[in-house]
Coordinates of C-alpha atoms in Angstrom, one line a residue:
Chain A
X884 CA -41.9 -2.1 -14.1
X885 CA -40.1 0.8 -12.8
X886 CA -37.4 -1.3 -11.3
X887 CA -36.8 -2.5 -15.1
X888 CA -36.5 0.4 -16.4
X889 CA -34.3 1.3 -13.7
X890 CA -31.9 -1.7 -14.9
X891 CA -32.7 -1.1 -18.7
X892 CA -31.2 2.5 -17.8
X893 CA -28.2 1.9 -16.3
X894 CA -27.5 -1.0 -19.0
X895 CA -28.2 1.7 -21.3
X896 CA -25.5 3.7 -19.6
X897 CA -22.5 1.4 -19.2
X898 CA -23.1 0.0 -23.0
X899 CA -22.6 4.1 -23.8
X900 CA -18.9 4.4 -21.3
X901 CA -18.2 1.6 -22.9
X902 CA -18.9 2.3 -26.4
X903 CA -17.0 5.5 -26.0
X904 CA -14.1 4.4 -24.3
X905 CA -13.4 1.6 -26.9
X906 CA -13.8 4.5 -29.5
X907 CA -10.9 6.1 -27.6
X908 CA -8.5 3.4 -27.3
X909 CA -8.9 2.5 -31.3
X910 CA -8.1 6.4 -31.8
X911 CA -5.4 6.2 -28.9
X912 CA -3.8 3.4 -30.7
X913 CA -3.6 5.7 -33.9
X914 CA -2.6 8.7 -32.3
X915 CA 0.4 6.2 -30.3
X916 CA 1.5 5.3 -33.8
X917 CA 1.4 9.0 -35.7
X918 CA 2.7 10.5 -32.3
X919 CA 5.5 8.4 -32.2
X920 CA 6.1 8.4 -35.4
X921 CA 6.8 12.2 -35.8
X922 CA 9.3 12.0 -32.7
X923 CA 11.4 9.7 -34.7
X924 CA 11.4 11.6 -38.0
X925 CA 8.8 9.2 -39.8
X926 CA 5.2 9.4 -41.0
X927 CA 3.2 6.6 -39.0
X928 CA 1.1 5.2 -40.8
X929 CA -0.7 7.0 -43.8
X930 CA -2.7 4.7 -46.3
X931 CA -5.7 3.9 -44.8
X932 CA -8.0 6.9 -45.4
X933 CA -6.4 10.5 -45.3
X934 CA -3.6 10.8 -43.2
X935 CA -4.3 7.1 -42.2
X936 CA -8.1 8.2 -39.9
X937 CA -9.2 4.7 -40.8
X938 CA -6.6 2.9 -39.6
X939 CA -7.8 1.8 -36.3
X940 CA -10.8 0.5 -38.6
X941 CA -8.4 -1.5 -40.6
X942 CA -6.8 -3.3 -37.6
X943 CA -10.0 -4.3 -35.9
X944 CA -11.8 -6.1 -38.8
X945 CA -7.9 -8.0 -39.3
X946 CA -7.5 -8.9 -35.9
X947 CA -11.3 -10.0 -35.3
X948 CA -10.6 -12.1 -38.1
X949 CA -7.8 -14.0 -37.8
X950 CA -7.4 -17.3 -36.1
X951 CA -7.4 -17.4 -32.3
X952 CA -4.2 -20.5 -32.0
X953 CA -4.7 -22.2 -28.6
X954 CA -1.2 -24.2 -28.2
X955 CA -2.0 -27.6 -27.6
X956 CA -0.5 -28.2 -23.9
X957 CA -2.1 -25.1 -22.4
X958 CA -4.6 -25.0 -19.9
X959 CA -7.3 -24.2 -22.9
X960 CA -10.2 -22.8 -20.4
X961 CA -8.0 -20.4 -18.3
X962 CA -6.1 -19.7 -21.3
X963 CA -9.2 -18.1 -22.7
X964 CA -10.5 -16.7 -19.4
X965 CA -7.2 -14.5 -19.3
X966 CA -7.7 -12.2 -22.0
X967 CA -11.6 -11.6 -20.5
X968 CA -10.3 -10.9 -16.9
X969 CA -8.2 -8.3 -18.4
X970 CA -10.6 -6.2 -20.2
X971 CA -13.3 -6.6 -18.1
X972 CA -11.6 -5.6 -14.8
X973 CA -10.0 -2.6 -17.0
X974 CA -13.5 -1.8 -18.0
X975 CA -15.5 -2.3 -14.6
X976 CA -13.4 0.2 -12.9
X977 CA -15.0 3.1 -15.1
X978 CA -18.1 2.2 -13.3
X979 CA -17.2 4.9 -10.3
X980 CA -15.4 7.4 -12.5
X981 CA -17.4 10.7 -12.8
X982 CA -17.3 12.9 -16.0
X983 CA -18.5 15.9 -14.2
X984 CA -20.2 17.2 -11.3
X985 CA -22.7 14.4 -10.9
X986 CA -22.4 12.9 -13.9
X987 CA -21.2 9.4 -13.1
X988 CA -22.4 5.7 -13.1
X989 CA -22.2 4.6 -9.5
X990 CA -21.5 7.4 -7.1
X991 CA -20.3 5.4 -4.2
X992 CA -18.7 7.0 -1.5
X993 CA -15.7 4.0 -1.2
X994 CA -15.0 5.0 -5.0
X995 CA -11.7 5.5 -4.7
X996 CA -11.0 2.1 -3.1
X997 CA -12.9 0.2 -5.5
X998 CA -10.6 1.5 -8.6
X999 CA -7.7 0.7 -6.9
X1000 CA -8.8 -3.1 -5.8
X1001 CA -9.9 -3.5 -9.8
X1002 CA -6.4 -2.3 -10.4
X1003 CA -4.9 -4.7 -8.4
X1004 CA -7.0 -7.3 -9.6
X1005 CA -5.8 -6.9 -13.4
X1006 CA -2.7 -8.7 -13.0
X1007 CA -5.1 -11.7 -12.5
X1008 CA -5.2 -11.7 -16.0
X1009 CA -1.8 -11.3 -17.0
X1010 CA -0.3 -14.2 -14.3
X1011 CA -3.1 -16.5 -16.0
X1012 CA -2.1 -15.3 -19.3
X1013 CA 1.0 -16.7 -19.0
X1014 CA 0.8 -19.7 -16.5
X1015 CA -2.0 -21.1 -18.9
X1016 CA 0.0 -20.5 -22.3
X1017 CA 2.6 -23.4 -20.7
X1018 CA 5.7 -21.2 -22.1
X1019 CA 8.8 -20.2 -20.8
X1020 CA 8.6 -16.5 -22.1
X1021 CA 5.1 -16.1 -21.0
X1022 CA 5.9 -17.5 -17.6
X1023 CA 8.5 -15.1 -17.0
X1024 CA 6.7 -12.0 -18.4
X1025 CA 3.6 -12.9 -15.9
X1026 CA 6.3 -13.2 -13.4
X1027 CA 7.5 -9.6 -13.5
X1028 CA 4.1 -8.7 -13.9
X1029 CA 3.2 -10.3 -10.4
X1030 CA 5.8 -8.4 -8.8
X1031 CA 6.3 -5.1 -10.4
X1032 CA 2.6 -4.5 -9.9
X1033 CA 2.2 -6.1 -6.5
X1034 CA 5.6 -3.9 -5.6
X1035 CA 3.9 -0.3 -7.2
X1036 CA 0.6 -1.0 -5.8
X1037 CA 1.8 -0.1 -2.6
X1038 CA 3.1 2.7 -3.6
X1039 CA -0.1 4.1 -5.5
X1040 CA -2.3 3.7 -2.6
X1041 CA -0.1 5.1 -0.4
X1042 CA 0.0 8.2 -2.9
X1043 CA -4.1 7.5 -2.2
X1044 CA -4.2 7.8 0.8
X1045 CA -2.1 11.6 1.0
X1046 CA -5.1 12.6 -1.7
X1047 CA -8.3 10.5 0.9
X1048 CA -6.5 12.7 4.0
X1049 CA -6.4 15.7 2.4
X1050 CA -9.7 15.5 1.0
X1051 CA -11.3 13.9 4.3
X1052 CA -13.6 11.3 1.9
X1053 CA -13.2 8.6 -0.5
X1054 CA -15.7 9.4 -3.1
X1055 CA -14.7 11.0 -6.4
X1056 CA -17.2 14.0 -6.7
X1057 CA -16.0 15.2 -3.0
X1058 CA -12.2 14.8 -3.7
X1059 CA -12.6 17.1 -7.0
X1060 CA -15.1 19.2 -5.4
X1061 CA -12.2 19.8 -2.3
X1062 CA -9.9 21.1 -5.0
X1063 CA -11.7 23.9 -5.9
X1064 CA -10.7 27.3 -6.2
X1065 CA -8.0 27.6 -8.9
X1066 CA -5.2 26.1 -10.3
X1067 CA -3.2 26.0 -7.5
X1068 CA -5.8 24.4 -5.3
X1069 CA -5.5 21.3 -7.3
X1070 CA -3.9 19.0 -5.2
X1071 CA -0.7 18.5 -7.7
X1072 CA 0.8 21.6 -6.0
X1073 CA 0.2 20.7 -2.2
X1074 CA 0.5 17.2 -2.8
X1075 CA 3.5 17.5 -5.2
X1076 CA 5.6 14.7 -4.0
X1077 CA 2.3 12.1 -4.1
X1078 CA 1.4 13.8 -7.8
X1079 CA 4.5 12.5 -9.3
X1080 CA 4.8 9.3 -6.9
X1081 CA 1.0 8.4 -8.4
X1082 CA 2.2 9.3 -12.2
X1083 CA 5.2 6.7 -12.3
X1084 CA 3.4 3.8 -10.1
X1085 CA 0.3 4.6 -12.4
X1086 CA 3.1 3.9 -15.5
X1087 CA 4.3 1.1 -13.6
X1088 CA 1.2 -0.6 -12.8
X1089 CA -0.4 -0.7 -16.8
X1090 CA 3.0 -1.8 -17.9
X1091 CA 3.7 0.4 -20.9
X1092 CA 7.3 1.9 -21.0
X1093 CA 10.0 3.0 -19.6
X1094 CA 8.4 -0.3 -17.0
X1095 CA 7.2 -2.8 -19.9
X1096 CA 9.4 -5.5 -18.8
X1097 CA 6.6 -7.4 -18.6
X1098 CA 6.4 -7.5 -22.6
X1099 CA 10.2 -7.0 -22.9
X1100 CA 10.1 -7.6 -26.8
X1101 CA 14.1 -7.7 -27.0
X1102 CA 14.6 -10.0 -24.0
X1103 CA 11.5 -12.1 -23.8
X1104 CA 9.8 -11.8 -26.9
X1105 CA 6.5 -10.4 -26.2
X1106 CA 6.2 -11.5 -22.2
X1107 CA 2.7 -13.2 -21.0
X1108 CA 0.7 -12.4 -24.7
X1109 CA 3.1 -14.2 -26.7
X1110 CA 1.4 -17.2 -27.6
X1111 CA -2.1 -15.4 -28.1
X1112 CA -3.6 -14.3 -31.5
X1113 CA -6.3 -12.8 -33.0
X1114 CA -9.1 -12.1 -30.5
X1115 CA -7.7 -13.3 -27.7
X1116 CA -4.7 -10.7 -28.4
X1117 CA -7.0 -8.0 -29.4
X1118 CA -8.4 -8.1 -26.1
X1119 CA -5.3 -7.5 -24.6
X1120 CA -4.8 -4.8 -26.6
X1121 CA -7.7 -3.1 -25.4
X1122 CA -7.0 -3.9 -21.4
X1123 CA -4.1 -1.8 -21.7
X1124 CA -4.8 1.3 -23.7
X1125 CA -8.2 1.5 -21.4
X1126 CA -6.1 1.3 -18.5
X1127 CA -4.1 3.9 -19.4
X1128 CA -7.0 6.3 -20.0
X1129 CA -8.5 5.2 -16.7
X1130 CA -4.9 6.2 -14.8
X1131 CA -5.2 9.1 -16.8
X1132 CA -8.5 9.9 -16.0
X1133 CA -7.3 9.3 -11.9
X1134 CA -4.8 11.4 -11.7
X1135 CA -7.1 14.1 -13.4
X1136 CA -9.3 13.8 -11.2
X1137 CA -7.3 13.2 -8.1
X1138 CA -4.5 15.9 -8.8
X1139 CA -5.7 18.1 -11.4
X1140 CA -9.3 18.9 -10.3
X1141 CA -10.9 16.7 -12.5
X1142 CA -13.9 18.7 -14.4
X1143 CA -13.1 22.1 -12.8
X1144 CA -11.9 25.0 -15.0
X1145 CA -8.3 26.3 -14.1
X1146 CA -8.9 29.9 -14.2
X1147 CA -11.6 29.6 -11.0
X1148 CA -11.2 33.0 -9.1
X1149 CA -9.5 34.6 -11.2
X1150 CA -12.1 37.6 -12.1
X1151 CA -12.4 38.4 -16.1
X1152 CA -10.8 34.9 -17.2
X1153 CA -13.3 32.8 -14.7
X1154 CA -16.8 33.8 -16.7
X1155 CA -15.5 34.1 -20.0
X1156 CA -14.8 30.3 -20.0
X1157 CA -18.1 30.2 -17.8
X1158 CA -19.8 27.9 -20.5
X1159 CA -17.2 25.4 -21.3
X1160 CA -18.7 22.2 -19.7
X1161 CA -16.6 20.4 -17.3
X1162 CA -15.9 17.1 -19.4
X1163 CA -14.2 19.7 -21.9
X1164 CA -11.8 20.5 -19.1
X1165 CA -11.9 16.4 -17.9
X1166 CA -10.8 15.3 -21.5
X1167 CA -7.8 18.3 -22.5
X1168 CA -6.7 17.5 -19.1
X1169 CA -6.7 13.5 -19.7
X1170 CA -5.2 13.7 -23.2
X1171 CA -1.9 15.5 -21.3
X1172 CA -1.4 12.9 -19.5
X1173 CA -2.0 10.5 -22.5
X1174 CA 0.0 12.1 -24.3
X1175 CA 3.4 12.0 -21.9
X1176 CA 2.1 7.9 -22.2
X1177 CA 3.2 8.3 -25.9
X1178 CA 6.3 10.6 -25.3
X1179 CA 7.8 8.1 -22.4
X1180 CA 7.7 5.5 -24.8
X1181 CA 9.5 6.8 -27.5
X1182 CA 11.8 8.9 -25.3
X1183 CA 12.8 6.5 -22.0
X1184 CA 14.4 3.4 -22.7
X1185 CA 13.6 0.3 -20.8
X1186 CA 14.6 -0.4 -16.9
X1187 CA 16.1 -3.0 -16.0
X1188 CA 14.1 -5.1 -13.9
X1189 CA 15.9 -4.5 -10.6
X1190 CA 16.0 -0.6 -11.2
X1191 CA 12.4 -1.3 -11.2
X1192 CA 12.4 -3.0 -7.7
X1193 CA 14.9 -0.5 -6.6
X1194 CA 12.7 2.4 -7.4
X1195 CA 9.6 1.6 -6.2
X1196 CA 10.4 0.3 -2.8
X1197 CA 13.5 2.2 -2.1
X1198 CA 12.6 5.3 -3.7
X1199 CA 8.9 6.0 -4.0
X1200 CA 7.7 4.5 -1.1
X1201 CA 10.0 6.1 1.1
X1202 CA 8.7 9.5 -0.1
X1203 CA 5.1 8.6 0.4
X1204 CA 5.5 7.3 3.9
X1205 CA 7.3 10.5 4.6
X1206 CA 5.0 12.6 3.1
X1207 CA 2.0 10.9 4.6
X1208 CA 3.2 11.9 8.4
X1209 CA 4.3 15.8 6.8
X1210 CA 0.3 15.8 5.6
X1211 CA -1.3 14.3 8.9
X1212 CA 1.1 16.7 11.1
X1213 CA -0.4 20.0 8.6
X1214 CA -4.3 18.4 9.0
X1215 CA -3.2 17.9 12.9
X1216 CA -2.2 22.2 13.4
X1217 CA -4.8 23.0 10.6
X1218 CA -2.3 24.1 8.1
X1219 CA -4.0 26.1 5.0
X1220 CA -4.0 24.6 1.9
X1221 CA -4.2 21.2 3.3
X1222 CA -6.9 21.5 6.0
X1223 CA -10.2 22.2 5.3
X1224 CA -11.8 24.0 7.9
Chain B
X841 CA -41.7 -12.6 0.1
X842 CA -38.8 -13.6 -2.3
X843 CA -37.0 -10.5 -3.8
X844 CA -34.1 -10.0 -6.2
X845 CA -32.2 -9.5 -2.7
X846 CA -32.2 -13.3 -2.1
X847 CA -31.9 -14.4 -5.6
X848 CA -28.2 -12.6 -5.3
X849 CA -27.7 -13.8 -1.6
X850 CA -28.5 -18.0 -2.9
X851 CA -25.9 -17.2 -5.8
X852 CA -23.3 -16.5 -4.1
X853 CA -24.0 -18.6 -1.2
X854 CA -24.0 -21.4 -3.2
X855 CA -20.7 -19.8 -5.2
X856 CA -18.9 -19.5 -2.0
X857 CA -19.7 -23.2 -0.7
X858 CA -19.0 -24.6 -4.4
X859 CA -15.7 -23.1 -4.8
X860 CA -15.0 -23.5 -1.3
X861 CA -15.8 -26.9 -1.9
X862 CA -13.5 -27.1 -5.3
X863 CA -10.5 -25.6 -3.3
X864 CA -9.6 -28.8 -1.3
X865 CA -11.5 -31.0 -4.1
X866 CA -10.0 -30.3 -7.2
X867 CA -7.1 -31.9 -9.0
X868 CA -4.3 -28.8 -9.2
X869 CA -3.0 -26.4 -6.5
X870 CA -3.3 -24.0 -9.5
X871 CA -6.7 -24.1 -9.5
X872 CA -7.3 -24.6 -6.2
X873 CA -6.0 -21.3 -5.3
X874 CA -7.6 -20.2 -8.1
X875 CA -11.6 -21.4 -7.3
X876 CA -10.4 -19.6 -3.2
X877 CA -10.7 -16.6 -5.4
X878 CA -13.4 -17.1 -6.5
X879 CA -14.7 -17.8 -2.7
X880 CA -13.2 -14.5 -1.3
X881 CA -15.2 -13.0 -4.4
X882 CA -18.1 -14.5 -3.4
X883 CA -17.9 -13.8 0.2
X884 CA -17.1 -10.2 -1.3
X885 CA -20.3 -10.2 -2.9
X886 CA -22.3 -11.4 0.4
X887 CA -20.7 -8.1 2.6
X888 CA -21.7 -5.9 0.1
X889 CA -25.5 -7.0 0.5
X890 CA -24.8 -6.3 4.2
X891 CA -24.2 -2.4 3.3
X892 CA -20.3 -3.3 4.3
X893 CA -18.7 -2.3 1.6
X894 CA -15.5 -0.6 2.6
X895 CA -14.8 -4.3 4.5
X896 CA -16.2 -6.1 1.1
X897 CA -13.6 -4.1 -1.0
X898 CA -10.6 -4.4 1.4
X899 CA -11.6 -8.3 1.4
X900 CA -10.6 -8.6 -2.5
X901 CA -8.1 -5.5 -2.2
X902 CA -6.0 -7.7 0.4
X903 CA -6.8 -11.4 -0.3
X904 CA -7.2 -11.5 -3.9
X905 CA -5.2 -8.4 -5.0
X906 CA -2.2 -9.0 -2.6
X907 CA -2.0 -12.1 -0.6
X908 CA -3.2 -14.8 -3.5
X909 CA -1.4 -12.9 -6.2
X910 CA 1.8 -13.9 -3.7
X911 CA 0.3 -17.6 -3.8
X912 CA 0.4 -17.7 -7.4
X913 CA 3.7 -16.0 -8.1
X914 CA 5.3 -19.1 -5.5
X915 CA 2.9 -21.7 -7.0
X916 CA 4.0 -20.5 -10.8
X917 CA 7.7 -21.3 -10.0
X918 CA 7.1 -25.4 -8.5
X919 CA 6.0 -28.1 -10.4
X920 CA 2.7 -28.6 -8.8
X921 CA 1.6 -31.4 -11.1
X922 CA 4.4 -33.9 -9.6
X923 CA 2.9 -33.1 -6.4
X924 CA 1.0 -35.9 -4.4
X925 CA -1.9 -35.0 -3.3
X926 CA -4.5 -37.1 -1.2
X927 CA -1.4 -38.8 0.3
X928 CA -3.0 -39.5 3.9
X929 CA -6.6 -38.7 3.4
X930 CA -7.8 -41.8 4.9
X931 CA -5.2 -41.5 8.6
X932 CA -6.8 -37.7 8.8
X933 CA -10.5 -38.4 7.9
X934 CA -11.7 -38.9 11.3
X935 CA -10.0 -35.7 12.7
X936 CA -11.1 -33.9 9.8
X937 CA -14.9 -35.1 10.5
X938 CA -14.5 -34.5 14.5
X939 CA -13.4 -30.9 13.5
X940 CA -16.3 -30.5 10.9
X941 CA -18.9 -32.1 13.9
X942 CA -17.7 -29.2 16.1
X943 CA -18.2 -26.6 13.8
X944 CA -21.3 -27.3 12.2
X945 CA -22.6 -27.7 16.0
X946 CA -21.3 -24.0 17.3
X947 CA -23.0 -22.6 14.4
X948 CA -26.6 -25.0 14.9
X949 CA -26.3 -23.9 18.5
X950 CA -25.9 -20.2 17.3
X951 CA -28.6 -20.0 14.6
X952 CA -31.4 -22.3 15.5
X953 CA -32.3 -19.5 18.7
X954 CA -35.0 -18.5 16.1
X955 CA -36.7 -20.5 13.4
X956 CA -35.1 -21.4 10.5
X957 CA -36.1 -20.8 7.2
X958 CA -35.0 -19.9 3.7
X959 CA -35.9 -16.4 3.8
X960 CA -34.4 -15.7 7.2
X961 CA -31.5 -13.2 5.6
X962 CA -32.2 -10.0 5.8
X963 CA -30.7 -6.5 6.1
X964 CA -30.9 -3.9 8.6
X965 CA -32.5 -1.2 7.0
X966 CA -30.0 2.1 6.3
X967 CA -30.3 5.5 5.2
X968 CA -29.5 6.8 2.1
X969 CA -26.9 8.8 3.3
X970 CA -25.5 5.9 5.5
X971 CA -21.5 6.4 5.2
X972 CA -20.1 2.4 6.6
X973 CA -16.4 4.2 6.2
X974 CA -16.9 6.8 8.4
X975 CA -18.8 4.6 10.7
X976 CA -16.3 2.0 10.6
X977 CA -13.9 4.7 11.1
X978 CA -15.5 6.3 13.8
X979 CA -15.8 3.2 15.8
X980 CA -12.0 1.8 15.3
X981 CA -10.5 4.7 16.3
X982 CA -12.6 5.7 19.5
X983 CA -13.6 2.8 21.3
X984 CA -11.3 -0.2 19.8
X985 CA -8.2 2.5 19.3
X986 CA -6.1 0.1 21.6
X987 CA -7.3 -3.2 19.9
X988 CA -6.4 -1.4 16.6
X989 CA -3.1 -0.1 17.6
X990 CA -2.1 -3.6 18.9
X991 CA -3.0 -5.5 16.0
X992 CA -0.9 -2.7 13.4
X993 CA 2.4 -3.4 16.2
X994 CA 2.3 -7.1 16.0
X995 CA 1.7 -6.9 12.4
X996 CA 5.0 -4.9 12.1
X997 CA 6.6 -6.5 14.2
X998 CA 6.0 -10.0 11.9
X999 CA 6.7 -8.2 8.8
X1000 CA 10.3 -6.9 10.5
X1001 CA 10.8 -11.0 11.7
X1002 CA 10.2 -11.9 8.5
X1003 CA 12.7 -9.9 6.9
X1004 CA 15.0 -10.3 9.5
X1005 CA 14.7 -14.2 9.1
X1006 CA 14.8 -14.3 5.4
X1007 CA 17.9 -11.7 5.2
X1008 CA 21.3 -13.3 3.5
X1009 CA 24.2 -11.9 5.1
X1010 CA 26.0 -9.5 3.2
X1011 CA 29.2 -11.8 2.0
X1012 CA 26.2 -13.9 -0.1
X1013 CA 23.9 -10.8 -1.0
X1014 CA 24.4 -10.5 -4.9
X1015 CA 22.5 -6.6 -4.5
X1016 CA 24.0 -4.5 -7.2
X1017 CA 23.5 -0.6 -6.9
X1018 CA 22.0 0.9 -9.8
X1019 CA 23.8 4.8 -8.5
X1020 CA 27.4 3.3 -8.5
X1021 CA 26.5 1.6 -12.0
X1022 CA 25.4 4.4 -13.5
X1023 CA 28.2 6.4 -12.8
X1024 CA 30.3 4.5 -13.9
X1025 CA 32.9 6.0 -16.4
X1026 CA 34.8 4.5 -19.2
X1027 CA 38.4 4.9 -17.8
X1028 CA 36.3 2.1 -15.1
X1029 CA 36.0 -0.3 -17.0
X1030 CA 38.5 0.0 -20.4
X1031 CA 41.7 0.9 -20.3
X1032 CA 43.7 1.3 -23.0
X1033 CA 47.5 0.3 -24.3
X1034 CA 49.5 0.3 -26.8
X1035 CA 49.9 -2.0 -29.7
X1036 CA 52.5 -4.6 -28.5
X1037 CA 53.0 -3.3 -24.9
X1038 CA 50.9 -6.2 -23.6
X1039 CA 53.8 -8.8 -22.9

């Protein structure tokens, strides 16, 4: 009995993250469309309820309800496994994410390593996407795919491991909990270099621009997704804007303190925002980062797919590397802001 | 007793031989390499009953995030379908049997040192606190640091072969820098003249 309730619990739990998060990447979707909108001197879209709320309402009960077209020489059971790999590695990885101090599904102490091998396991679903679909265009989005995210993955959790050696653990609540003390004990600061290295492989590796040659809508169409419709592409839909919240969410927590308020330590400021709770700070700190998402795709224009392969082993993993031996040579002579005594 | 603990160890033991099974046995190297993943999964999912979860995680992290990801990205580009594949079965059979033989009797002579029976999986009971990273950790760099270090070298010292071997020389390289490109002014590349000057 009380090993049921146990499960009924955490069921309870995930169906709530989950429920949530899906309610974000509906809004996300609307705020992409308004956001960029604006930046090029247009409305966005505006008919659906005022100033368009009920949009996002509008495209779910279209898309739910359209045909799902499975091209007759595809591999029809992978070709319907893709789209499910997708969203539900993108969704599994919330599992270890904490929303403040103690406030989290699974608080395991490889968290950290367990995000990034769900990461790396979403391109799964993109290289079956497209392999299964039997087309040309699909095949070679799924190919860049394969490589820009195998190429940036390296990268990222090299960018990890600056953030695991700094922090001394590999579980979320003690990484955040190291950062305390203040805006500039955030780890964005002494871990500069790693910060922005982890933003632009975090870009990289969900695919969205200035690095979505994977979709490439002027050279190959719409890349792995192309022959998908309906449900199948709603799915899809949702993988990505989820993953972007959840590489939002890590870099909050990993290089911006996660729940902690920014004016710790300093005297009056620190307990006048005493009672703002921690997922306040979480979420304005998330939608940031969400937010540059939106402005980087209607600002940047595409790479080129080289550029791509040029910058993340030739640039960004050079800088990691180097900073990785600058950080263990500060831990090694007990250096202040990295080493914790 | 039966618990939960060996209705999830049966699963994915019987995953893990299954799609182990399926990866020489069915039709397509696509899906071949695809049911391996689901045997490193499944494996995965056996370590992690063992409390070994930094090794379970780095299993799928390298195998199935990295090194089968690389196995699909080559297999995508052939045409695996034209492929013959039992070509030869029959002249390997017996070797294949001799080699099974062996095994099965290494492990039999292993296991069977106490009785055998369904319910013989357990684990060693842990803490709640028990940290396997820093364990892990502990132990690789104190007592098997040399071990450790050796296996990193060689494993840089293939990756640098590897490059090395696969390197065109520079006459064939088609590498285009992205700096000099982008610097690239108009006078570069357009020059212009006037009407009727061109003969």
């Amino acid at each position: 009995m009380e090993s049921l309730l146990l499960v009924a619990g955490i069921l309870l739990k995930i169906i709530g993250i989950v429920l949530v998060l899906l309610g974000a990447v509906a809004y996300l979707v609307l705020l992409e469309r308004k956001v960029i909108g604006f930046m090029q001197s247009r409305v966005g879209p505006n008919r659906v309820g005022p100033f368009g709320l009920f949009q996002p309402i509008a495209d779910i009960i279209k898309l739910l309800t359209k045909e799902v077209i499975i091209p007759s020489a595809s591999n029809r059971y992978l070709f319907l496994v893709a789209p499910i790999i997708s969203l539900g590695t993108s969704l599994a990885a919330w599992a270890v994410i904490p929303f403040d101090q103690a406030v989290v599904l699974a608080n395991i102490n490889a968290g950290v390593l367990f995000v990034l091998t769900l990461s790396s396991l979403s391109v799964y679903g993109v290289l079956i996407a497209g392999w299964a679909s039997n087309s040309t265009y699909a095949l070679l989005g799924s190919l860049r795919a394969a490589a820009q995210s195998i190429s940036y993955e390296i990268a990222m959790g090299f960018a990890l491991i600056g953030v695991m050696m700094a922090a001394g653990s590999l579980n979320f609540q003690t990484i955040v909990m190291a950062q305390s003390g203040g805006v500039w004990h955030w780890y964005w600061l002494p871990l500069f270099p790693l910060f922005i290295v982890f933003w632009i492989a975090g870009v990289a590796e969900t695919n969205r621009a200035p690095f979505d040659v994977v979709e490439g809508e002027s050279e190959i169409v719409a890349g792995f997704h192309v022959e998908y419709s309906g449900s199948a592409f709603a799915l899809f839909f949702l993988a990505e804007y989820a993953n972007m919240i959840l590489i939002s969410t890590l870099i909050t927590l990993l290089f911006l303190g996660g729940w902690l308020s920014p004016f710790q330590g300093i005297p009056y400021l620190d307990a006048f925002f005493q009672h703002v709770p921690g997922f306040i700070w979480l979420l304005m700190k998330l939608s940031f980062f969400l937010f540059c998402y939106l402005w980087f795709r209607a600002t940047f224009p595409r790479y080129r797919y080289d550029q791509i392969m040029y910058l993340g082993w030739k640039v960004l993993l050079p800088i990691t590397i180097a900073w990785i031996v600058v950080l263990a040579l500060a831990i090694q002579c007990h250096v202040a802001p990295w080493f914790i005594g | 007793m039966i618990t939960p603990l060996y209705l999830i160890f049966y699963f994915f033991s019987a995953l893990a031989v299954f799609s182990g099974v399926m990866v020489i046995a069915s039709g397509s190297a696509m899906r071949s390499v695809l049911f391996l993943v689901l045997t490193f999964f499944s494996m995965s999912a056996l370590w992690l009953l063992l409390n070994a979860e930094f090794l379970a995680l780095i299993l799928v992290l390298v195998y199935v995030g990295a090194v089968m990801t690389l196995f699909l990205f080559v297999l995508m580009m052939l045409r695996t379908s034209a492929m013959r594949w039992r070509e030869g079965l029959a002249r390997y059979l017996p070797w294949i049997g001799l080699l099974v033989l062996m095994l099965i009797g290494v492990l039999a002579m292993i296991l069977t040192k106490e009785p055998v029976s369904l319910i013989m999986f357990r684990v060693l009971p842990v803490a709640a606190d028990y940290n396997n990273l820093a364990d892990l950790g502990s132990v690789l760099y104190t007592s098997y640091v040399y071990p450790f270090e050796l296996a990193a070298v060689i494993l840089l010292m293939a990756m640098v072969a590897a490059i090395a071997l696969t390197r065109t020389p520079a006459a064939f390289s088609k590498t285009q820098n992205p700096h000099q490109q982008m610097a690239v002014k108009v006078r570069d590349r357009l020059k212009l003249i006037k009407d009727g000057d061109t003969q």
